Every structure is written in C-alpha cells, then in structure tokens.
Coordinates of C-alpha atoms and ligand atoms in Angstrom, one line a residue:
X622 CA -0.9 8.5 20.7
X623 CA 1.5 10.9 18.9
X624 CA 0.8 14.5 19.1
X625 CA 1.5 16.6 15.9
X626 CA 3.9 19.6 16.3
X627 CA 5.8 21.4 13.2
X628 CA 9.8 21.1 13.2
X629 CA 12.7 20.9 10.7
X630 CA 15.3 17.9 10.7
X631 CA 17.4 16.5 8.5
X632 CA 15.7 18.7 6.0
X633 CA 11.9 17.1 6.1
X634 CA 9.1 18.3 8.0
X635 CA 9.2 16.7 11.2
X636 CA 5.3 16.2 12.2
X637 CA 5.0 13.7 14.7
X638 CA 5.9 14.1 18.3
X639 CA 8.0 11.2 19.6
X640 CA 9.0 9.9 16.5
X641 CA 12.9 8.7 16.4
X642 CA 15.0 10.6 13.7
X643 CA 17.2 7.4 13.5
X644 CA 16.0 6.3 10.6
X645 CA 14.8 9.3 8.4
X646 CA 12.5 8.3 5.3
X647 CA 12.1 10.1 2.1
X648 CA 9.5 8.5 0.8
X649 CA 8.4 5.2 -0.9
X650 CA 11.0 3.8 -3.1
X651 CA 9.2 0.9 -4.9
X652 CA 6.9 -2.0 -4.7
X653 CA 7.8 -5.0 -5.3
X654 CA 5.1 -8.1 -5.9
X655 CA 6.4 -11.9 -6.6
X656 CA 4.2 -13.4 -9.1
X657 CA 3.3 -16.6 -11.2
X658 CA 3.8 -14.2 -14.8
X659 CA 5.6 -10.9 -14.5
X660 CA 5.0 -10.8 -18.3
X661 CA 1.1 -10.9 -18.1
X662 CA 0.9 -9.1 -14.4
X663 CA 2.5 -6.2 -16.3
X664 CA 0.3 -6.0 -18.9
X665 CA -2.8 -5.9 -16.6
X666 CA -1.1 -2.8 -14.7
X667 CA -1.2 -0.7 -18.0
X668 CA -4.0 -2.0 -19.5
X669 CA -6.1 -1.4 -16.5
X670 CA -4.5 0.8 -13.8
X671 CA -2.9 3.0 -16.1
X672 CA 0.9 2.2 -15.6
X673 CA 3.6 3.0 -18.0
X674 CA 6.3 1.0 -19.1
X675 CA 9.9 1.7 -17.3
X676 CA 12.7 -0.8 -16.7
X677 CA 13.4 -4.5 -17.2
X678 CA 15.7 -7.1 -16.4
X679 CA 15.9 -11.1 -17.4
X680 CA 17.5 -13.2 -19.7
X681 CA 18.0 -10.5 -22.3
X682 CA 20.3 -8.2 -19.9
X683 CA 22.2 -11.2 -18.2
X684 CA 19.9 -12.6 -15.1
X685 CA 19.2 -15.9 -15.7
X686 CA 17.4 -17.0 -12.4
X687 CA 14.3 -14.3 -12.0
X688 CA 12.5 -11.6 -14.5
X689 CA 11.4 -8.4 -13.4
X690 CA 9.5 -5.8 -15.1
X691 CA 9.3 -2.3 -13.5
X692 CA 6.1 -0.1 -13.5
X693 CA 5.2 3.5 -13.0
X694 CA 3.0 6.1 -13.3
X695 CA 4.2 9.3 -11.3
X696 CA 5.6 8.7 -8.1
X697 CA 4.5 5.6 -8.2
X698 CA 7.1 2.6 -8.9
X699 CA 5.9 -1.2 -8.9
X700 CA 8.1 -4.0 -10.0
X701 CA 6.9 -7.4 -10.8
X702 CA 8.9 -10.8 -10.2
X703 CA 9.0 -13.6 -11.4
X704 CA 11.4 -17.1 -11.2
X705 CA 12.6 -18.5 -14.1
X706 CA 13.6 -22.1 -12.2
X707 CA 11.9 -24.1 -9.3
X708 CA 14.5 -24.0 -6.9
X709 CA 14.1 -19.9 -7.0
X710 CA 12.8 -18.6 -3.4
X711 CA 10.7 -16.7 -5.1
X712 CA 8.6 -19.1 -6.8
X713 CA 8.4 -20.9 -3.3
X714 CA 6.8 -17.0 -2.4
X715 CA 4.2 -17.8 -5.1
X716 CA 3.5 -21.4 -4.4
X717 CA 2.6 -20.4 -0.6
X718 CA 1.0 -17.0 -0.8
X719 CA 0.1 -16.7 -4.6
X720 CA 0.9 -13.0 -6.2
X721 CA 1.7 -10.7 -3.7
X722 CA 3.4 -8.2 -1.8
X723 CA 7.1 -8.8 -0.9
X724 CA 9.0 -5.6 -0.9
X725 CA 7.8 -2.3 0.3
X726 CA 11.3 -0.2 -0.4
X727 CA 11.9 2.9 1.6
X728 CA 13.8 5.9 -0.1
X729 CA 16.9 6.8 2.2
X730 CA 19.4 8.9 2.7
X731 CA 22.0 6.0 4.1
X732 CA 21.4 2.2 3.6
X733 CA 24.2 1.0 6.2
X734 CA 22.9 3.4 8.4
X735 CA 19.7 2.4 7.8
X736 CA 20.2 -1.5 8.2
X737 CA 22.8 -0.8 11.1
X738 CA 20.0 1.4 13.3
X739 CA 16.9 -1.2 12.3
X740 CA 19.0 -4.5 13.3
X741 CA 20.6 -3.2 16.3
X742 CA 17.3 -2.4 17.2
X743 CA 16.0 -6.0 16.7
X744 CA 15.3 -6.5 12.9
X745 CA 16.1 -9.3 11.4
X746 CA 18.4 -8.8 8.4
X747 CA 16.6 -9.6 4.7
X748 CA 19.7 -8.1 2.9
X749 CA 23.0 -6.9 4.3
X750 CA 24.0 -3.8 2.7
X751 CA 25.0 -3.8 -0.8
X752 CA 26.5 -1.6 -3.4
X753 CA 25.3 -2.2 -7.0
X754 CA 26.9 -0.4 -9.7
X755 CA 26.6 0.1 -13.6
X756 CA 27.7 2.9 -15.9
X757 CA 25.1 5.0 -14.3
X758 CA 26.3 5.0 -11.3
X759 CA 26.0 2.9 -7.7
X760 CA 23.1 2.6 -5.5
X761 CA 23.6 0.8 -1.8
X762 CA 20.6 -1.4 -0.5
X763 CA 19.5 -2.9 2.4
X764 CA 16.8 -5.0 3.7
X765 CA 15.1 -6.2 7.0
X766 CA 12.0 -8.5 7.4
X767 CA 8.7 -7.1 8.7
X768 CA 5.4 -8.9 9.0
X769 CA 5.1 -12.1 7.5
X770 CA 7.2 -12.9 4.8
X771 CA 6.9 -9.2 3.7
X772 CA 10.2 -7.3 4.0
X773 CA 11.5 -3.4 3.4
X774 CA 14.6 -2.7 1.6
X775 CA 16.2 0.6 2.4
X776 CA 17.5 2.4 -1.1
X777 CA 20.0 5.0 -1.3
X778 CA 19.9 6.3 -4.9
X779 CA 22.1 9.9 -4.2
X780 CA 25.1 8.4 -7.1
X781 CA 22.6 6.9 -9.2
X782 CA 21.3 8.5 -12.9
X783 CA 19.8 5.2 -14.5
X784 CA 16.1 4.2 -15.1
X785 CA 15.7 2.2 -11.8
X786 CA 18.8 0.0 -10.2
X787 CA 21.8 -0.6 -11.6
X788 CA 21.3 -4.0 -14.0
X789 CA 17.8 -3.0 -15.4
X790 CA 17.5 -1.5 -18.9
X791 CA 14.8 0.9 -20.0
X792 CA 11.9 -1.2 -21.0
X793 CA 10.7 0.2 -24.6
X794 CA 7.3 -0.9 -25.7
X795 CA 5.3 0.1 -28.4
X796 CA 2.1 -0.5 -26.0
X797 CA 1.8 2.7 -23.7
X798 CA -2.1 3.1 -22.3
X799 CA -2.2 6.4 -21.0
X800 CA -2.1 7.3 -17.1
X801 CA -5.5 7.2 -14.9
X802 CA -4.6 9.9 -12.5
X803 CA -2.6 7.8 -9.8
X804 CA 0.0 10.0 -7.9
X805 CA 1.8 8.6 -5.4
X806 CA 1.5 5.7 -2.3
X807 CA -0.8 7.5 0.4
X808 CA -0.4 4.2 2.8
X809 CA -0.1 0.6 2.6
X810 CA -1.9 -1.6 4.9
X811 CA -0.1 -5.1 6.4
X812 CA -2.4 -7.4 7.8
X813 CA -1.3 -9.8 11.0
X814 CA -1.9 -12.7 13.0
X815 CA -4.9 -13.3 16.0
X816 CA -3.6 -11.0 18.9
X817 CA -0.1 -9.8 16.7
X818 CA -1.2 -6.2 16.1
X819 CA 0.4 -4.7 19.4
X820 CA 3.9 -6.7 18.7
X821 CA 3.9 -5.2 14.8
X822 CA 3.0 -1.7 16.3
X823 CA 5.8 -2.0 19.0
X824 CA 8.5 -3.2 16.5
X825 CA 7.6 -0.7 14.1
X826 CA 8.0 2.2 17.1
X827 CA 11.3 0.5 18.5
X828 CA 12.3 -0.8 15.3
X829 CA 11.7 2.1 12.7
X830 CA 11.3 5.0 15.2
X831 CA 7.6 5.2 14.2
X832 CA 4.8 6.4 16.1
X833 CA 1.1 5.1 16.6
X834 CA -1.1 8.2 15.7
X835 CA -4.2 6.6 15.0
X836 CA -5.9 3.4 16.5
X837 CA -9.1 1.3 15.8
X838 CA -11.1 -0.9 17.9
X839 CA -13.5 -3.7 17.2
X840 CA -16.2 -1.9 18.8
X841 CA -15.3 0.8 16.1
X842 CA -14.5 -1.3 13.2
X843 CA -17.2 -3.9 13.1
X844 CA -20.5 -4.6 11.3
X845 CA -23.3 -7.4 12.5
X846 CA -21.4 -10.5 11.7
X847 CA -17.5 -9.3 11.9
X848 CA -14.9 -7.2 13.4
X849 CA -11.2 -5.8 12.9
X850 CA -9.0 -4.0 14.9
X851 CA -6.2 -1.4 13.1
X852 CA -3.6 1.0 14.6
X853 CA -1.9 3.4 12.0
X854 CA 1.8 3.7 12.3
X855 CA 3.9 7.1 10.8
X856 CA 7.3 7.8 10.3
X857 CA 7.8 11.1 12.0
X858 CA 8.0 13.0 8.9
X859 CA 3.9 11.8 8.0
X860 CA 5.1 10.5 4.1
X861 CA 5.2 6.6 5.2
X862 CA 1.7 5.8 6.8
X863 CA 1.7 1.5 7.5
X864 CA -2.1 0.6 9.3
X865 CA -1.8 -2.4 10.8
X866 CA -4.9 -4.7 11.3
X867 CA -5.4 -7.9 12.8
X868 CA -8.9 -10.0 13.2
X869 CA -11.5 -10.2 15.9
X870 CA -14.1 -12.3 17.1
X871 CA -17.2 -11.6 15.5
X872 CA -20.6 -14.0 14.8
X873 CA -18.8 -15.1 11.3
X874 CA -15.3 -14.9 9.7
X875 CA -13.3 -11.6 9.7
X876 CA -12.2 -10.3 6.5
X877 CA -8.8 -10.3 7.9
X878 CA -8.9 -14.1 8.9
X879 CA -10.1 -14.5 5.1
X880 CA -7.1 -13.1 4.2
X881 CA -4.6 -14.7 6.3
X882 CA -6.3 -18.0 5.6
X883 CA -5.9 -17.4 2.1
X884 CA -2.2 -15.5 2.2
X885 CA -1.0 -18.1 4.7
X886 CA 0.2 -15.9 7.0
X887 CA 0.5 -11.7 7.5
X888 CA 1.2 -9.8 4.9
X889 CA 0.2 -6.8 2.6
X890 CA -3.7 -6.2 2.4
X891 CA -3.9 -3.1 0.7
X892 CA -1.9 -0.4 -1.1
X893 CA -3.9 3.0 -1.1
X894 CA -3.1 5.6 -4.4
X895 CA -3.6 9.0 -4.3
X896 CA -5.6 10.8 -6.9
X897 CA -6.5 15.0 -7.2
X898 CA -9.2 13.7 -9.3
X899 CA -11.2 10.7 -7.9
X900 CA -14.2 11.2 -10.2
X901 CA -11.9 10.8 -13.4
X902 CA -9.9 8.5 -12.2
X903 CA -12.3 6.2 -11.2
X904 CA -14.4 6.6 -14.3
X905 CA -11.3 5.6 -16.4
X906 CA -10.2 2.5 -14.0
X907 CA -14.1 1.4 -14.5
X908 CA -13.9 1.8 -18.3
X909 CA -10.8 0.1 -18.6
X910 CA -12.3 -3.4 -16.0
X911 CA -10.8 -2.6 -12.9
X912 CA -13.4 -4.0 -10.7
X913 CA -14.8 -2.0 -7.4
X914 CA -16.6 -2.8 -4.5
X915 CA -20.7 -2.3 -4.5
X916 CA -22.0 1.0 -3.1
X917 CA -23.3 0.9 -0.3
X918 CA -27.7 1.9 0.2
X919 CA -28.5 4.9 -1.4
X920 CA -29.6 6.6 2.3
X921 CA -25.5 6.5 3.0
X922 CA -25.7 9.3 -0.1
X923 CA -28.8 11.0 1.6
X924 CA -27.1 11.4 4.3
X925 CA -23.4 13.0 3.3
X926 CA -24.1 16.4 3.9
X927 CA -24.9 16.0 7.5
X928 CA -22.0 14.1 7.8
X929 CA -19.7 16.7 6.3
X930 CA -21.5 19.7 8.0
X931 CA -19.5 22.5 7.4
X932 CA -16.8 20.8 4.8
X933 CA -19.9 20.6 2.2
X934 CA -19.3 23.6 1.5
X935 CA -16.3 22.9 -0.6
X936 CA -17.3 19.9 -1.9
X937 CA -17.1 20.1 -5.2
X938 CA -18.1 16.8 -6.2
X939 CA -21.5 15.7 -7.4
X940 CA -23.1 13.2 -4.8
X941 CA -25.4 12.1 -7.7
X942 CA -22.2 10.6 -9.5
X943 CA -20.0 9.8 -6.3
X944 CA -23.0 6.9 -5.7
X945 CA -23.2 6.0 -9.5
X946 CA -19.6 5.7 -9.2
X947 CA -19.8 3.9 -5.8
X948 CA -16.9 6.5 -4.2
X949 CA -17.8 6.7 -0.5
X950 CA -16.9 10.0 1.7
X951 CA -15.9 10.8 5.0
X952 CA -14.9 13.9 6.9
X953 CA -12.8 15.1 9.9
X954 CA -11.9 18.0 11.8
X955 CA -9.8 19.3 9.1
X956 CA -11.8 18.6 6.0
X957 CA -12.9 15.7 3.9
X958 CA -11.6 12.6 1.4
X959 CA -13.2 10.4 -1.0
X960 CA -11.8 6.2 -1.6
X961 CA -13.2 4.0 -3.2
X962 CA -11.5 0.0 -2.7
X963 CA -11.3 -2.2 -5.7
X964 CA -12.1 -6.3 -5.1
X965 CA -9.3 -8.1 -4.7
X966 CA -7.1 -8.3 -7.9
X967 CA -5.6 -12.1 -8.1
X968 CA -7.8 -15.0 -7.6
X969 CA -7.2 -15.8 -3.9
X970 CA -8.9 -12.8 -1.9
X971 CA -5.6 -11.2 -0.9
X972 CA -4.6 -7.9 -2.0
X973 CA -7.0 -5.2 -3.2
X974 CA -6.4 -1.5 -3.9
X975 CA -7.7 1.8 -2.6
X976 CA -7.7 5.0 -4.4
X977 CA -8.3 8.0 -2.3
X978 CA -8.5 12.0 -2.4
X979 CA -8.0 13.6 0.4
X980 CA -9.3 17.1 0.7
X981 CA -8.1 18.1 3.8
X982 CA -8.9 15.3 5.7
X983 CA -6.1 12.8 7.1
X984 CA -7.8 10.1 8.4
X985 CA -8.5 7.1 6.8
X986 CA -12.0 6.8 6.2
X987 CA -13.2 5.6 10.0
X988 CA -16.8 7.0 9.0
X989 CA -16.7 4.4 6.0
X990 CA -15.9 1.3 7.9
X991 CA -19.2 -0.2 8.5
X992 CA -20.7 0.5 5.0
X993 CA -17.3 -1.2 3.9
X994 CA -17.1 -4.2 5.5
X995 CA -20.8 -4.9 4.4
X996 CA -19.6 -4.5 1.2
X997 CA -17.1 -6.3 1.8
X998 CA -19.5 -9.5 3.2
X999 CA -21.5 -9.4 0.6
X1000 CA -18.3 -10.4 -1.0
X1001 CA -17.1 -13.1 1.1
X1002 CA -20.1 -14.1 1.5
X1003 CA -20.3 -15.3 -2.7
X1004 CA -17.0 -16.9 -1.8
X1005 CA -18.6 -18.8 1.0
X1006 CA -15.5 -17.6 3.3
X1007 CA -18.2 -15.1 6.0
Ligands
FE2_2116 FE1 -6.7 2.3 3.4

C-alpha cells in the first residue's frame, strides 16, 4: 500500500507515494443520477438534504430528448436526469437499475489530455472529447466507463463563467429550503461483482494513476451472518477517494450482493458528505425526514472513550446526543470522525448516503463496521433479502 510523503506538482499537494501525475484531479466536478422524475427527485434534494436550486435544461431552453435539473449546496453539485422519450438510453438506465448513479465528473485541468492518457491506458471511451460553448464561454468534456454502467466525465471549465455547462440556464425558484451543513464529496463508494474488486483496483491504478492506500478484508469487515471486502483507491493528490467493495461468503446474503441483485450489476453504493458540524446537520436532515440507520446497543456508547483514548480529549461532542442521534465514532492514529449512513433513498435498496466529520482522522470508519452491518441486517432482514 501507498506510503504518504508531502510534495508539490502541478500545483496540488502531492500525498501519495506512487501515484501517476498523468492524470491530475482537482476535485469532484458533479454528480450525475438518471432518474424516473428529475422534477420530483429535485424537490426531495431541497426539501430534505438541504440543496439549493442552480441550473436547468429541458424543453424550455431547446433539449427536447432529456431534462436535467442541477443541484448544490457548497461544493457540492448533483444533477438529476431524466428522458423525455422511450427510445432515450437513459430511460433504458432507469428501467434496469432504477434511480442511480451514472456520472461521477472529475474537475480537470485538460479533457483531451485526460481522455487521451485514460484510453491509451485501457479505458473504454464513454464520450470523446468535446467542446461546448455558449455566450459564457466553452467548456471541453470527456468521458470513460468505469464499473458497471457507471462512467466519469473529465470537465475542463478554465474559459467557462456560466452557472454550470454551456446550454443550462440558472434555475430560479421561489422554493429555496435553507442548507443542512453539507460541504463537499469526502468519497464515493462503487460496489462490484463476486471476485471483481482486484480488477476495479488495478484499472483504477493503471487506468487513473491511483493508488490503493487502504484495504479491507472479510475477516475485518464481517458480522455473524455476512461479509464484505473493500480496498480504498486515491488519486495522488488525497481529494478523490473511490472504496471499492465487492461481496463475500458469509452464513446469509451480503449487503453488497443485495445490492448488486437489486442494481443489476456494479455500480455506486454510497456517496459520503462532509459536514464541520455533524450534530446540526444531522438534527436538521432528521427534522426535515431523511431517514438513518438504527443505533447500534447503547454499550457501543459506553464504550467510546476507551476507544478514543487519548483523542477524547478533544471531543467535543456530547456522547449522550451522538446515541440519541444514532452518529457512530471511530478513531485512528491521527485523531477521530463521526458518520452516520442514511437507509437507502429510492425504493430498491441501492444507494444510500453517508455524512461524516472527520476530526483528524482519515480512515473510514473500520472501528464502525461491525455495529454497521448489523444495522444494516436488521434492515435486510425486514426486506427479507439477509
Ligand atoms: Fe463511506
């Protein structure tokens, strides 16, 4: 596994040893989901996440095929999709793998160069590259597929002063619920196929230049009745973290076959939001329906301050409301982080949410796993998928 070191290039802080500079990131561009209602999807992303209104594009500015709402709330951009006709690929997306993922878009210096390094290296091509211009200027895209039908699109937005992409017009709406506290993407999670994990972790280090700096077994991630195994994958610059999980054998059904089963195939299982306030922000997501996953016994809240040691010190949350609230904590070398996951948010148990603070910490919650996944059975287990 990587090894962190401190360097400049290209400008960014270069943290991970033996990460390729081929292909350097700036950050998350966008989100894109394909749904069955854009219209109503956005709706539930302000009324309940927090999101505020920000661009648009449909009928009304000249696309006739697809409508697409965009979403944000700081750093954070989603845009939601939707066909307007049955022959649209798009509504073939929703007819096999219901709302979901499609696009996670990468913020870049150079599409081409982008596309040129990733397909030379073995990706296939989503999107050649592509310059799209309006009185605001031009912005050049590119895409390749990744796991699944899930694909990235490289963005290069250097020329470009509009709202979002050339084509979308600022979306003006008189309903504007106010933010919840989300900041920015800390990682996004893909789910594979039985025995897939090591090819998706391979092409994302010969492919994207990434490096494996984290890893998960079964004998790690499992409870009594299922298992997972999970290697997180960086660009070298830290700001694009991808986990990649796939199933193992266990006495009853992974949570990652449930999803697979129920997604048809590999694709995004979780997008994880950063908050500098978890116990506001999940108090406010509560209040306004967002639904989380069960706390775990109250002994896991007896016994946080062992397992924190030394970082309890600057804890400054109240473990009496962290269990009300059902956050769970966990701590490494360098300090501590508090997530809480949501249920799944469309009806097939696909996609769910994390929302973390990390105080110091930079792992991803390892200590939490087991109490998790129980959680998490208790939910498939209502849905008669354990
Ligand atoms: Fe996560």
């Amino acid at each position: 596994m990587a090894k962190e070191v401190k360097s400049v290039e290209y400008g960014l802080e270069k943290i991970f040893e033996g990460a390729q500079d081929f292909l350097p990131l700036l950050g998350t561009d966008y989100v894109e989901f394909y749904v069955g209602n854009a219209k109503q999807a956005a709706h539930y992303y302000k009324t309940a996440f927090g999101f505020q209104s920000l661009a648009y594009s449909g009928l009304e500015t000249g696309v006739r095929d697809k409508v697409s709402y965009v979403l944000k709330q700081d750093k954070i951009r989603l845009v939601l999709t939707t066909a307007l006709n049955s022959t649209s690929p798009i509504g073939e997306h929703v007819k096999k793998h219901g709302d979901g993922v499609k696009v996670i878009a990468l913020w870049v210096e150079d599409a081409k160069r982008a596309w040129e390094e990733t397909t030379k290296r073995g990706a296939n091509s989503f999107m050649e590259p592509t310059l799209e211009r309006d009185e605001n200027g031009e912005v050049v895209r590119s895409g390749i597929y990744t796991y699944g039908e899930t694909v990235h699109i490289f963005v290069e937005r250097k020329n470009y002063k509009g709202v979002f992409l050339p084509g979308f017009t600022k979306w003006k709406s008189d309903y504007n619920p106010s933010p919840v506290g989300l900041k920015y993407i800390d990682h996004m999670v893909g789910n594979v196929g039985w025995g897939e994990m090591n090819t998706w972790v391979k092409w994302y280090e010969s492919v994207m230049g990434f490096v494996n700096f984290l890893s998960f077994d079964d004998k790690t991630i499992h409870t009594e009745y299922s298992a997972l195994m999970s290697k997180v994958m960086s660009n070298g610059n830290g700001r694009i973290k991808f986990p990649i999980n796939e199933p193992a054998k266990g006495k009853k059904k992974s949570q990652i076959e449930e999803y697979l089963d129920f997604y048809e195939g590999g694709g995004c299982q979780h997008i994880a939001v950063a908050t500098d306030n978890i116990v506001k922000t999940v108090k406010q997501l509560r209040a306004r329906g967002v639904e989380f996953l069960s706390a775990p016994p109250h002994t896991y809240y007896q016994e946080i301050p062992n397992r924190l040691g030394e970082h309890m010190k600057m804890m400054k949350e109240d473990i009496v409301e962290l269990e009300k609230l059902a956050i769970l904590v966990d701590a490494d070398e360098e300090g501590y982080l508090l997530q809480i996951f949501t249920k799944p948010v469309e009806d097939r148990p696909t996609l769910f949410y994390e929302i973390i603070q990390r105080m110091g910490a930079k792992g991803f919650g390892a200590g939490n796993f087991k109490a998790l996944f129980e959680s998490i059975e208790r939910e498939q287990e209502k849905r008669g998928t354990l």
